[in-house]
Amino acid sequence: MKKNINQALNEQIALEAESSHIYLSMASWAEKTGYHGVAQFLYKHSDEERLHMLKLIRFVNERDGVAVIPAIKQPKETYKNLLEVFQSILEHEVYVTNEINKLVELSLKEKDFTTHHFLQWYVSEQLEEEAMAKQINDKLKLIGNDKMGIYVFDRDINSMFLDSENTDTMK
Ligand code: FEO
């Protein structure tokens, strides 16, 4: 594996680790704030980001690169409300998509077609994650400050959104 590809994949490893940490912090905030359904959803989401990181680590090492396990900075601890949480998630996922796109571009420029093929899984995953984050934001905007609406959202978020998430992360 070329050095610049290895370096760029390591940056993505760090970003997936950071994503997992951010969602873990959000899950913990949700749990402490009484949003137990949202907490469950975010704990699972954090686990998925860790799997995204692992998948990259294993790929880099299998291809004779060197995967670097990153230090992770402490995420934000508190949020104003659920809308702030899910708006942050949407913004973060759009950022991750841009980073994946840059990696795809680099793999083509370097004619590294194996890495290009590998990255297609992340391209599809980002499409799903952005769509889901957008749907959740739309729902929360509709609910507004309606307490009953928030209660139902927290109760139903896992049945509404977890089933449609990609569960074949390690394939
Ligand atoms: Fe691994 Fe949510 O991107």
PDB file of C-alpha atoms in Angstrom, residues 40-110:
ATOM      1  CA  GLN A  40     -30.122   2.843  23.418  1.00  0.00           C
ATOM      2  CA  PHE A  41     -30.130   4.066  19.813  1.00  0.00           C
ATOM      3  CA  LEU A  42     -26.962   6.115  20.319  1.00  0.00           C
ATOM      4  CA  TYR A  43     -25.085   3.379  22.224  1.00  0.00           C
ATOM      5  CA  LYS A  44     -25.747   1.100  19.266  1.00  0.00           C
ATOM      6  CA  HIS A  45     -24.687   3.801  16.829  1.00  0.00           C
ATOM      7  CA  SER A  46     -21.463   4.279  18.761  1.00  0.00           C
ATOM      8  CA  ASP A  47     -20.782   0.521  18.512  1.00  0.00           C
ATOM      9  CA  GLU A  48     -21.333   0.682  14.761  1.00  0.00           C
ATOM     10  CA  GLU A  49     -18.787   3.474  14.382  1.00  0.00           C
ATOM     11  CA  ARG A  50     -16.293   1.347  16.271  1.00  0.00           C
ATOM     12  CA  LEU A  51     -16.933  -1.433  13.753  1.00  0.00           C
ATOM     13  CA  HIS A  52     -16.328   1.046  10.907  1.00  0.00           C
ATOM     14  CA  MET A  53     -12.974   1.810  12.529  1.00  0.00           C
ATOM     15  CA  LEU A  54     -12.112  -1.887  12.997  1.00  0.00           C
ATOM     16  CA  LYS A  55     -12.946  -2.700   9.396  1.00  0.00           C
ATOM     17  CA  LEU A  56     -10.444  -0.045   8.260  1.00  0.00           C
ATOM     18  CA  ILE A  57      -7.748  -1.221  10.688  1.00  0.00           C
ATOM     19  CA  ARG A  58      -8.025  -4.804   9.453  1.00  0.00           C
ATOM     20  CA  PHE A  59      -7.974  -3.722   5.797  1.00  0.00           C
ATOM     21  CA  VAL A  60      -4.852  -1.575   6.236  1.00  0.00           C
ATOM     22  CA  ASN A  61      -2.976  -4.326   8.074  1.00  0.00           C
ATOM     23  CA  GLU A  62      -4.040  -7.038   5.634  1.00  0.00           C
ATOM     24  CA  ARG A  63      -2.676  -4.975   2.783  1.00  0.00           C
ATOM     25  CA  ASP A  64       0.761  -4.547   4.367  1.00  0.00           C
ATOM     26  CA  GLY A  65       0.075  -1.066   5.618  1.00  0.00           C
ATOM     27  CA  VAL A  66       0.395   0.030   9.236  1.00  0.00           C
ATOM     28  CA  ALA A  67      -2.829   0.917  11.042  1.00  0.00           C
ATOM     29  CA  VAL A  68      -2.318   3.537  13.738  1.00  0.00           C
ATOM     30  CA  ILE A  69      -4.625   3.397  16.761  1.00  0.00           C
ATOM     31  CA  PRO A  70      -5.424   7.044  17.469  1.00  0.00           C
ATOM     32  CA  ALA A  71      -5.718   9.134  20.624  1.00  0.00           C
ATOM     33  CA  ILE A  72      -9.257  10.450  20.912  1.00  0.00           C
ATOM     34  CA  LYS A  73     -10.182  13.879  22.200  1.00  0.00           C
ATOM     35  CA  GLN A  74     -12.898  14.259  24.802  1.00  0.00           C
ATOM     36  CA  PRO A  75     -16.266  14.972  23.182  1.00  0.00           C
ATOM     37  CA  LYS A  76     -18.808  17.590  24.220  1.00  0.00           C
ATOM     38  CA  GLU A  77     -20.649  16.455  27.361  1.00  0.00           C
ATOM     39  CA  THR A  78     -23.996  18.245  27.404  1.00  0.00           C
ATOM     40  CA  TYR A  79     -26.656  19.241  24.890  1.00  0.00           C
ATOM     41  CA  LYS A  80     -29.570  21.681  25.006  1.00  0.00           C
ATOM     42  CA  ASN A  81     -32.084  19.184  23.640  1.00  0.00           C
ATOM     43  CA  LEU A  82     -32.571  16.238  21.261  1.00  0.00           C
ATOM     44  CA  LEU A  83     -32.679  18.492  18.207  1.00  0.00           C
ATOM     45  CA  GLU A  84     -29.193  19.782  18.997  1.00  0.00           C
ATOM     46  CA  VAL A  85     -27.955  16.179  19.342  1.00  0.00           C
ATOM     47  CA  PHE A  86     -29.369  15.052  16.006  1.00  0.00           C
ATOM     48  CA  GLN A  87     -28.402  18.229  14.153  1.00  0.00           C
ATOM     49  CA  SER A  88     -24.825  17.663  15.331  1.00  0.00           C
ATOM     50  CA  ILE A  89     -25.037  14.065  14.107  1.00  0.00           C
ATOM     51  CA  LEU A  90     -26.242  15.164  10.671  1.00  0.00           C
ATOM     52  CA  GLU A  91     -23.465  17.772  10.364  1.00  0.00           C
ATOM     53  CA  HIS A  92     -20.894  15.219  11.507  1.00  0.00           C
ATOM     54  CA  GLU A  93     -22.073  12.594   9.023  1.00  0.00           C
ATOM     55  CA  VAL A  94     -21.975  15.103   6.146  1.00  0.00           C
ATOM     56  CA  TYR A  95     -18.380  15.832   7.151  1.00  0.00           C
ATOM     57  CA  VAL A  96     -17.553  12.089   7.249  1.00  0.00           C
ATOM     58  CA  THR A  97     -19.078  11.647   3.789  1.00  0.00           C
ATOM     59  CA  ASN A  98     -16.830  14.416   2.435  1.00  0.00           C
ATOM     60  CA  GLU A  99     -13.796  12.711   3.930  1.00  0.00           C
ATOM     61  CA  ILE A 100     -14.795   9.355   2.399  1.00  0.00           C
ATOM     62  CA  ASN A 101     -15.247  11.067  -0.962  1.00  0.00           C
ATOM     63  CA  LYS A 102     -11.738  12.533  -0.713  1.00  0.00           C
ATOM     64  CA  LEU A 103     -10.381   9.046   0.010  1.00  0.00           C
ATOM     65  CA  VAL A 104     -12.198   7.633  -3.020  1.00  0.00           C
ATOM     66  CA  GLU A 105     -10.719  10.406  -5.155  1.00  0.00           C
ATOM     67  CA  LEU A 106      -7.207   9.682  -3.847  1.00  0.00           C
ATOM     68  CA  SER A 107      -7.551   5.933  -4.465  1.00  0.00           C
ATOM     69  CA  LEU A 108      -8.481   6.647  -8.093  1.00  0.00           C
ATOM     70  CA  LYS A 109      -5.659   9.145  -8.538  1.00  0.00           C
ATOM     71  CA  GLU A 110      -3.171   6.557  -7.214  1.00  0.00           C
TER      72      GLU A 110
END
